[in-house]
PDB file of C-alpha atoms in Angstrom:
ATOM      1  CA  ALA A   1      18.271-107.064  27.377  1.00 57.00           C
ATOM      2  CA  LYS A   2      19.900-106.430  30.746  1.00 54.00           C
ATOM      3  CA  GLU A   3      23.307-105.946  29.136  1.00 58.00           C
ATOM      4  CA  ALA A   4      21.851-103.554  26.555  1.00 56.00           C
ATOM      5  CA  LYS A   5      20.202-101.482  29.324  1.00 55.00           C
ATOM      6  CA  GLU A   6      23.447-101.272  31.307  1.00 57.00           C
ATOM      7  CA  ALA A   7      25.347-100.206  28.177  1.00 55.00           C
ATOM      8  CA  LYS A   8      22.764 -97.485  27.465  1.00 55.00           C
ATOM      9  CA  GLU A   9      22.923 -96.152  31.048  1.00 58.00           C
ATOM     10  CA  ALA A  10      26.722 -96.064  30.952  1.00 55.00           C
ATOM     11  CA  LYS A  11      26.655 -94.124  27.681  1.00 57.00           C
ATOM     12  CA  GLU A  12      24.162 -91.538  28.967  1.00 59.00           C
ATOM     13  CA  ALA A  13      25.826 -91.062  32.352  1.00 57.00           C
ATOM     14  CA  PRO A  14      27.953 -87.849  32.656  1.00 58.00           C
ATOM     15  CA  PRO A  15      31.708 -88.366  32.612  1.00 61.00           C
ATOM     16  CA  LYS A  16      33.323 -88.876  35.987  1.00 61.00           C
ATOM     17  CA  ARG A  17      35.070 -85.826  37.396  1.00 61.00           C
ATOM     18  CA  ASP A  18      38.697 -86.184  38.269  1.00 61.00           C
ATOM     19  CA  LYS A  19      38.464 -84.786  41.788  1.00 58.00           C
ATOM     20  CA  ASP A  20      42.162 -85.083  42.383  1.00 58.00           C
ATOM     21  CA  LYS A  21      42.934 -83.089  39.243  1.00 58.00           C
ATOM     22  CA  GLU A  22      40.332 -80.401  40.004  1.00 57.00           C
ATOM     23  CA  GLY A  23      41.511 -80.179  43.565  1.00 58.00           C
ATOM     24  CA  GLY A  24      45.035 -79.643  42.300  1.00 59.00           C
ATOM     25  CA  LYS A  25      43.891 -76.780  40.057  1.00 57.00           C
ATOM     26  CA  LYS A  26      42.077 -75.055  42.918  1.00 56.00           C
ATOM     27  CA  GLU A  27      45.018 -75.531  45.228  1.00 59.00           C
ATOM     28  CA  GLY A  28      47.353 -74.108  42.580  1.00 57.00           C
ATOM     29  CA  LYS A  29      45.130 -71.081  42.131  1.00 58.00           C
ATOM     30  CA  LYS A  30      45.048 -70.509  45.873  1.00 59.00           C
ATOM     31  CA  ARG A  31      48.841 -70.574  45.963  1.00 62.00           C
ATOM     32  CA  GLU A  32      49.113 -68.137  43.042  1.00 65.00           C
ATOM     33  CA  GLU A  33      46.779 -65.535  44.575  1.00 67.00           C
ATOM     34  CA  PRO A  34      48.750 -65.016  47.833  1.00 72.00           C
ATOM     35  CA  ALA A  35      51.979 -64.959  45.818  1.00 79.00           C
ATOM     36  CA  ALA A  36      50.629 -62.192  43.570  1.00 79.00           C
ATOM     37  CA  ALA A  37      49.344 -60.259  46.585  1.00 81.00           C
ATOM     38  CA  ASP A  38      52.705 -60.583  48.341  1.00 82.00           C
ATOM     39  CA  LYS A  39      54.512 -59.361  45.237  1.00 84.00           C
ATOM     40  CA  ALA A  40      52.204 -56.348  44.895  1.00 82.00           C
ATOM     41  CA  ALA A  41      52.672 -55.498  48.582  1.00 86.00           C
ATOM     42  CA  ALA A  42      56.447 -55.749  48.239  1.00 86.00           C
ATOM     43  CA  GLU A  43      56.426 -53.479  45.182  1.00 86.00           C
ATOM     44  CA  ARG A  44      54.228 -50.956  46.994  1.00 84.00           C
ATOM     45  CA  GLU A  45      56.567 -50.976  49.982  1.00 88.00           C
ATOM     46  CA  LYS A  46      59.559 -50.433  47.706  1.00 89.00           C
ATOM     47  CA  LEU A  47      57.800 -47.520  45.995  1.00 85.00           C
ATOM     48  CA  LEU A  48      56.834 -46.003  49.349  1.00 88.00           C
ATOM     49  CA  LYS A  49      60.480 -46.012  50.425  1.00 91.00           C
ATOM     50  CA  LYS A  50      61.391 -44.221  47.200  1.00 93.00           C
ATOM     51  CA  VAL A  51      58.622 -41.667  47.774  1.00 92.00           C
ATOM     52  CA  ILE A  52      59.748 -40.993  51.349  1.00 92.00           C
ATOM     53  CA  LYS A  53      63.361 -40.619  50.240  1.00 93.00           C
ATOM     54  CA  GLU A  54      62.426 -38.104  47.529  1.00 94.00           C
ATOM     55  CA  GLY A  55      60.175 -36.177  49.922  1.00 93.00           C
ATOM     56  CA  GLY A  56      62.842 -36.050  52.623  1.00 91.00           C
ATOM     57  CA  LYS A  57      65.416 -34.712  50.179  1.00 93.00           C
ATOM     58  CA  LYS A  58      63.024 -32.128  48.756  1.00 94.00           C
ATOM     59  CA  GLY A  59      62.195 -30.993  52.285  1.00 91.00           C
ATOM     60  CA  VAL A  60      65.853 -30.198  52.959  1.00 91.00           C
ATOM     61  CA  GLU A  61      66.039 -28.192  49.729  1.00 92.00           C
ATOM     62  CA  ILE A  62      62.983 -26.181  50.743  1.00 92.00           C
ATOM     63  CA  GLU A  63      64.467 -25.604  54.185  1.00 91.00           C
ATOM     64  CA  GLY A  64      67.577 -24.172  52.511  1.00 89.00           C
ATOM     65  CA  ALA A  65      65.537 -21.923  50.234  1.00 87.00           C
ATOM     66  CA  ALA A  66      63.517 -20.681  53.213  1.00 88.00           C
ATOM     67  CA  ASP A  67      66.682 -19.888  55.171  1.00 85.00           C
ATOM     68  CA  MET A  68      68.196 -17.926  52.278  1.00 85.00           C
ATOM     69  CA  GLY A  69      65.097 -16.152  51.029  1.00 80.00           C
ATOM     70  CA  GLY A  70      62.911 -15.956  54.108  1.00 83.00           C
ATOM     71  CA  LEU A  71      60.153 -17.951  52.409  1.00 88.00           C
ATOM     72  CA  GLU A  72      57.084 -18.923  54.416  1.00 93.00           C
ATOM     73  CA  PHE A  73      55.424 -20.851  51.581  1.00 96.00           C
ATOM     74  CA  PHE A  74      56.517 -22.783  48.522  1.00 93.00           C
ATOM     75  CA  CYS A  75      55.138 -24.992  45.742  1.00 96.00           C
ATOM     76  CA  THR A  76      56.947 -27.798  43.962  1.00 95.00           C
ATOM     77  CA  THR A  77      56.482 -31.115  42.174  1.00 96.00           C
ATOM     78  CA  LEU A  78      57.445 -34.700  43.005  1.00 96.00           C
ATOM     79  CA  GLU A  79      57.822 -37.470  40.473  1.00 94.00           C
ATOM     80  CA  SER A  80      57.828 -40.773  42.354  1.00 94.00           C
ATOM     81  CA  PRO A  81      54.168 -40.696  43.579  1.00 95.00           C
ATOM     82  CA  ASP A  82      53.122 -40.673  39.899  1.00 94.00           C
ATOM     83  CA  GLY A  83      49.742 -39.080  40.583  1.00 95.00           C
ATOM     84  CA  ASP A  84      48.893 -41.293  43.582  1.00 95.00           C
ATOM     85  CA  VAL A  85      47.410 -38.973  46.204  1.00 96.00           C
ATOM     86  CA  GLY A  86      48.125 -41.377  49.076  1.00 95.00           C
ATOM     87  CA  LEU A  87      51.802 -41.552  48.158  1.00 96.00           C
ATOM     88  CA  LEU A  88      51.935 -37.781  47.721  1.00 96.00           C
ATOM     89  CA  GLU A  89      50.561 -37.398  51.259  1.00 97.00           C
ATOM     90  CA  ALA A  90      53.430 -39.619  52.417  1.00 95.00           C
ATOM     91  CA  SER A  91      55.777 -37.287  50.556  1.00 96.00           C
ATOM     92  CA  MET A  92      54.424 -34.311  52.488  1.00 97.00           C
ATOM     93  CA  THR A  93      54.901 -36.110  55.797  1.00 96.00           C
ATOM     94  CA  ALA A  94      58.503 -36.902  54.829  1.00 95.00           C
ATOM     95  CA  MET A  95      59.131 -33.282  53.847  1.00 96.00           C
ATOM     96  CA  ASN A  96      57.890 -32.053  57.224  1.00 95.00           C
ATOM     97  CA  ALA A  97      59.602 -34.683  59.387  1.00 93.00           C
ATOM     98  CA  GLU A  98      62.100 -33.878  62.109  1.00 90.00           C
ATOM     99  CA  PRO A  99      65.629 -34.781  60.963  1.00 83.00           C
ATOM    100  CA  ASP A 100      67.144 -37.892  62.484  1.00 80.00           C
ATOM    101  CA  PRO A 101      70.302 -36.778  64.338  1.00 78.00           C
ATOM    102  CA  ASP A 102      71.869 -40.206  63.801  1.00 76.00           C
ATOM    103  CA  ALA A 103      71.152 -40.368  60.066  1.00 75.00           C
ATOM    104  CA  GLU A 104      73.945 -39.910  57.546  1.00 76.00           C
ATOM    105  CA  ASP A 105      71.938 -37.362  55.541  1.00 81.00           C
ATOM    106  CA  ARG A 106      69.479 -34.723  56.691  1.00 81.00           C
ATOM    107  CA  LYS A 107      65.906 -35.339  55.531  1.00 87.00           C
ATOM    108  CA  GLY A 108      62.656 -33.438  55.970  1.00 89.00           C
ATOM    109  CA  CYS A 109      63.191 -30.329  58.090  1.00 88.00           C
ATOM    110  CA  SER A 110      60.670 -28.080  56.294  1.00 93.00           C
ATOM    111  CA  GLY A 111      57.651 -28.329  58.610  1.00 93.00           C
ATOM    112  CA  ARG A 112      57.766 -24.588  59.253  1.00 94.00           C
ATOM    113  CA  VAL A 113      57.236 -23.857  55.531  1.00 95.00           C
ATOM    114  CA  GLY A 114      53.701 -23.996  54.141  1.00 97.00           C
ATOM    115  CA  LYS A 115      53.556 -25.749  50.800  1.00 96.00           C
ATOM    116  CA  MET A 116      51.513 -27.255  48.038  1.00 98.00           C
ATOM    117  CA  ILE A 117      53.039 -30.189  46.194  1.00 97.00           C
ATOM    118  CA  PHE A 118      51.980 -31.764  42.915  1.00 98.00           C
ATOM    119  CA  SER A 119      52.463 -35.111  41.179  1.00 97.00           C
ATOM    120  CA  ALA A 120      51.241 -35.799  37.649  1.00 97.00           C
ATOM    121  CA  GLY A 121      50.453 -39.377  36.622  1.00 96.00           C
ATOM    122  CA  VAL A 122      48.741 -40.842  33.580  1.00 95.00           C
ATOM    123  CA  GLN A 123      45.265 -40.955  35.128  1.00 95.00           C
ATOM    124  CA  GLN A 124      45.299 -37.858  37.318  1.00 97.00           C
ATOM    125  CA  LEU A 125      47.106 -34.972  38.943  1.00 97.00           C
ATOM    126  CA  ALA A 126      47.463 -35.272  42.716  1.00 98.00           C
ATOM    127  CA  MET A 127      47.813 -32.195  44.935  1.00 98.00           C
ATOM    128  CA  VAL A 128      48.567 -31.954  48.662  1.00 98.00           C
ATOM    129  CA  ALA A 129      48.547 -28.668  50.577  1.00 98.00           C
ATOM    130  CA  TYR A 130      49.953 -27.952  54.017  1.00 98.00           C
ATOM    131  CA  VAL A 131      49.872 -24.864  56.238  1.00 97.00           C
ATOM    132  CA  PRO A 132      51.799 -24.940  59.550  1.00 97.00           C
ATOM    133  CA  ALA A 133      50.112 -23.605  62.671  1.00 96.00           C
ATOM    134  CA  GLY A 134      52.316 -20.516  62.696  1.00 94.00           C
ATOM    135  CA  SER A 135      51.086 -19.398  59.253  1.00 96.00           C
ATOM    136  CA  ALA A 136      47.404 -20.247  59.618  1.00 95.00           C
ATOM    137  CA  GLU A 137      46.333 -16.617  60.095  1.00 94.00           C
ATOM    138  CA  LYS A 138      48.013 -15.538  56.870  1.00 95.00           C
ATOM    139  CA  VAL A 139      46.791 -18.370  54.615  1.00 97.00           C
ATOM    140  CA  LEU A 140      43.666 -20.464  55.195  1.00 97.00           C
ATOM    141  CA  LEU A 141      44.327 -23.947  53.883  1.00 97.00           C
ATOM    142  CA  ALA A 142      40.760 -24.587  52.716  1.00 97.00           C
ATOM    143  CA  ASP A 143      40.675 -21.312  50.751  1.00 97.00           C
ATOM    144  CA  TRP A 144      44.051 -21.985  49.149  1.00 98.00           C
ATOM    145  CA  LEU A 145      43.122 -25.475  47.991  1.00 98.00           C
ATOM    146  CA  HIS A 146      39.672 -24.338  46.818  1.00 97.00           C
ATOM    147  CA  HIS A 147      41.267 -21.589  44.711  1.00 98.00           C
ATOM    148  CA  VAL A 148      43.610 -24.057  43.013  1.00 98.00           C
ATOM    149  CA  CYS A 149      40.856 -26.641  42.458  1.00 98.00           C
ATOM    150  CA  ALA A 150      38.694 -23.991  40.807  1.00 97.00           C
ATOM    151  CA  ALA A 151      41.477 -23.256  38.320  1.00 97.00           C
ATOM    152  CA  VAL A 152      41.741 -26.881  37.129  1.00 97.00           C
ATOM    153  CA  GLN A 153      38.336 -28.404  37.976  1.00 96.00           C
ATOM    154  CA  GLY A 154      39.874 -30.393  40.801  1.00 97.00           C
ATOM    155  CA  GLU A 155      38.051 -32.347  43.502  1.00 97.00           C
ATOM    156  CA  VAL A 156      38.967 -32.444  47.174  1.00 97.00           C
ATOM    157  CA  ALA A 157      40.141 -35.931  48.133  1.00 97.00           C
ATOM    158  CA  SER A 158      40.805 -35.283  51.827  1.00 96.00           C
ATOM    159  CA  PRO A 159      39.465 -32.167  53.615  1.00 97.00           C
ATOM    160  CA  PRO A 160      41.702 -30.222  56.024  1.00 97.00           C
ATOM    161  CA  ALA A 161      42.873 -32.361  58.944  1.00 97.00           C
ATOM    162  CA  ALA A 162      45.651 -32.275  61.509  1.00 97.00           C
ATOM    163  CA  ALA A 163      49.029 -32.600  59.806  1.00 96.00           C
ATOM    164  CA  GLU A 164      51.720 -35.047  60.825  1.00 95.00           C
ATOM    165  CA  SER A 165      54.307 -32.338  61.387  1.00 95.00           C
ATOM    166  CA  PRO A 166      56.428 -31.071  64.286  1.00 94.00           C
ATOM    167  CA  ASP A 167      55.073 -27.612  63.449  1.00 95.00           C
ATOM    168  CA  GLY A 168      51.424 -28.666  63.677  1.00 95.00           C
ATOM    169  CA  GLY A 169      48.983 -27.164  61.214  1.00 96.00           C
ATOM    170  CA  LEU A 170      46.633 -28.687  58.673  1.00 97.00           C
ATOM    171  CA  VAL A 171      46.960 -30.775  55.529  1.00 98.00           C
ATOM    172  CA  ALA A 172      44.473 -31.504  52.723  1.00 98.00           C
ATOM    173  CA  SER A 173      44.555 -33.119  49.284  1.00 98.00           C
ATOM    174  CA  ALA A 174      42.801 -32.985  45.936  1.00 98.00           C
ATOM    175  CA  VAL A 175      42.892 -34.687  42.539  1.00 98.00           C
ATOM    176  CA  VAL A 176      42.291 -33.609  38.957  1.00 97.00           C
ATOM    177  CA  LYS A 177      41.174 -36.437  36.688  1.00 97.00           C
ATOM    178  CA  ALA A 178      42.597 -36.704  33.186  1.00 96.00           C
ATOM    179  CA  ASN A 179      40.143 -36.296  30.308  1.00 95.00           C
ATOM    180  CA  ALA A 180      41.724 -36.331  26.870  1.00 93.00           C
ATOM    181  CA  ASP A 181      38.410 -35.586  25.141  1.00 93.00           C
ATOM    182  CA  ALA A 182      38.093 -32.383  27.169  1.00 91.00           C
ATOM    183  CA  GLY A 183      41.749 -31.490  26.646  1.00 90.00           C
ATOM    184  CA  LYS A 184      42.625 -32.136  30.293  1.00 94.00           C
ATOM    185  CA  PHE A 185      46.050 -33.665  30.788  1.00 96.00           C
ATOM    186  CA  PRO A 186      47.768 -34.025  34.183  1.00 97.00           C
ATOM    187  CA  LEU A 187      51.032 -32.382  33.104  1.00 96.00           C
ATOM    188  CA  LYS A 188      49.209 -29.411  31.644  1.00 96.00           C
ATOM    189  CA  ASP A 189      46.913 -29.117  34.673  1.00 97.00           C
ATOM    190  CA  LYS A 190      49.955 -29.279  36.956  1.00 97.00           C
ATOM    191  CA  ASP A 191      51.377 -26.085  35.449  1.00 96.00           C
ATOM    192  CA  THR A 192      48.014 -24.325  35.683  1.00 97.00           C
ATOM    193  CA  ALA A 193      47.446 -25.487  39.258  1.00 97.00           C
ATOM    194  CA  MET A 194      50.906 -24.429  40.408  1.00 97.00           C
ATOM    195  CA  ALA A 195      50.497 -20.999  38.835  1.00 96.00           C
ATOM    196  CA  ALA A 196      47.163 -20.612  40.649  1.00 97.00           C
ATOM    197  CA  ALA A 197      48.752 -21.719  43.939  1.00 97.00           C
ATOM    198  CA  PHE A 198      51.517 -19.111  43.689  1.00 96.00           C
ATOM    199  CA  ALA A 199      49.054 -16.433  42.579  1.00 96.00           C
ATOM    200  CA  PHE A 200      46.892 -17.034  45.656  1.00 97.00           C
ATOM    201  CA  LEU A 201      49.922 -16.795  47.941  1.00 96.00           C
ATOM    202  CA  ARG A 202      50.895 -13.470  46.380  1.00 96.00           C
ATOM    203  CA  THR A 203      47.452 -12.026  47.088  1.00 95.00           C
ATOM    204  CA  LYS A 204      48.059 -12.836  50.756  1.00 95.00           C
ATOM    205  CA  GLY A 205      51.563 -11.416  50.790  1.00 93.00           C
ATOM    206  CA  ALA A 206      52.858 -14.929  51.449  1.00 93.00           C
ATOM    207  CA  PHE A 207      55.159 -15.219  48.415  1.00 91.00           C
ATOM    208  CA  PRO A 208      57.286 -12.564  46.669  1.00 87.00           C
ATOM    209  CA  GLU A 209      56.054 -10.949  43.482  1.00 82.00           C
ATOM    210  CA  ASP A 210      57.602 -11.958  40.148  1.00 72.00           C
ATOM    211  CA  LYS A 211      60.864 -10.190  39.381  1.00 64.00           C
ATOM    212  CA  ASP A 212      61.785 -11.646  36.018  1.00 55.00           C
ATOM    213  CA  ASP A 213      61.165 -14.603  33.724  1.00 46.00           C
ATOM    214  CA  SER A 214      64.193 -16.550  34.894  1.00 42.00           C
ATOM    215  CA  GLU A 215      62.797 -16.710  38.413  1.00 39.00           C
ATOM    216  CA  ASP A 216      59.528 -18.105  37.094  1.00 39.00           C
ATOM    217  CA  GLU A 217      61.357 -20.784  35.125  1.00 35.00           C
ATOM    218  CA  MET A 218      63.203 -21.845  38.251  1.00 36.00           C
ATOM    219  CA  VAL A 219      60.097 -21.875  40.436  1.00 42.00           C
ATOM    220  CA  PHE A 220      57.733 -23.614  38.051  1.00 36.00           C
ATOM    221  CA  GLY A 221      60.090 -26.115  36.432  1.00 37.00           C
ATOM    222  CA  ASP A 222      59.977 -29.769  37.497  1.00 44.00           C
ATOM    223  CA  ASP A 223      63.751 -29.881  37.805  1.00 42.00           C
ATOM    224  CA  CYS A 224      64.211 -26.587  39.600  1.00 46.00           C
ATOM    225  CA  ASN A 225      67.158 -26.421  41.974  1.00 43.00           C
ATOM    226  CA  LEU A 226      65.835 -24.891  45.152  1.00 49.00           C
ATOM    227  CA  ASP A 227      69.386 -24.307  46.363  1.00 42.00           C
ATOM    228  CA  ASP A 228      69.683 -21.584  43.706  1.00 41.00           C
ATOM    229  CA  TYR A 229      66.778 -19.601  45.115  1.00 40.00           C
ATOM    230  CA  ASP A 230      67.474 -16.494  47.130  1.00 38.00           C
TER     231      ASP A 230
END
């Protein structure tokens, strides 16, 4: 009877857990999580460098256009942020930066030019606006961004704040969420938003009136060559 009872208890008892095996699984998972986080951080850092490089180059192009045409304001698009408003803000900072005298190539240099930049991604359109201190009386940043947001149902992401620029001024950002059911697509909204941005500047006498269609194609196109503007 004693042997039968022991056999019954052994049968009903839950199986023993292999603590060493489970511990190994947990330890493996812990190792995988930091590795994935490190990889994501490295990819983000790599993308940020690409964003800064593109912004610095675009800043020089805008500086050239301003020198040739006397422009105080401009609007353009950037591809590498891919709709990420934080990365687009980094682009603006790079565009406004003082050039490094020891660098092989000039970058930035356009802090004296007010601008609104756009980046269309899959999920949203990001917009960042900047007005240097010297142009604040001509164009109010909050009014400019509000006008553009109204044209595309955009939402302010960051209200006007001090800009990281040698020319001072303010910077603000906004986003326009994609909504296929409502016919809202970032690329389409980008064109509408940019047109609204230029239109507002013209009402303030801050950007020249249209002269012909070719000028509009150059200004509004993603691949416009700012060096051709005069």
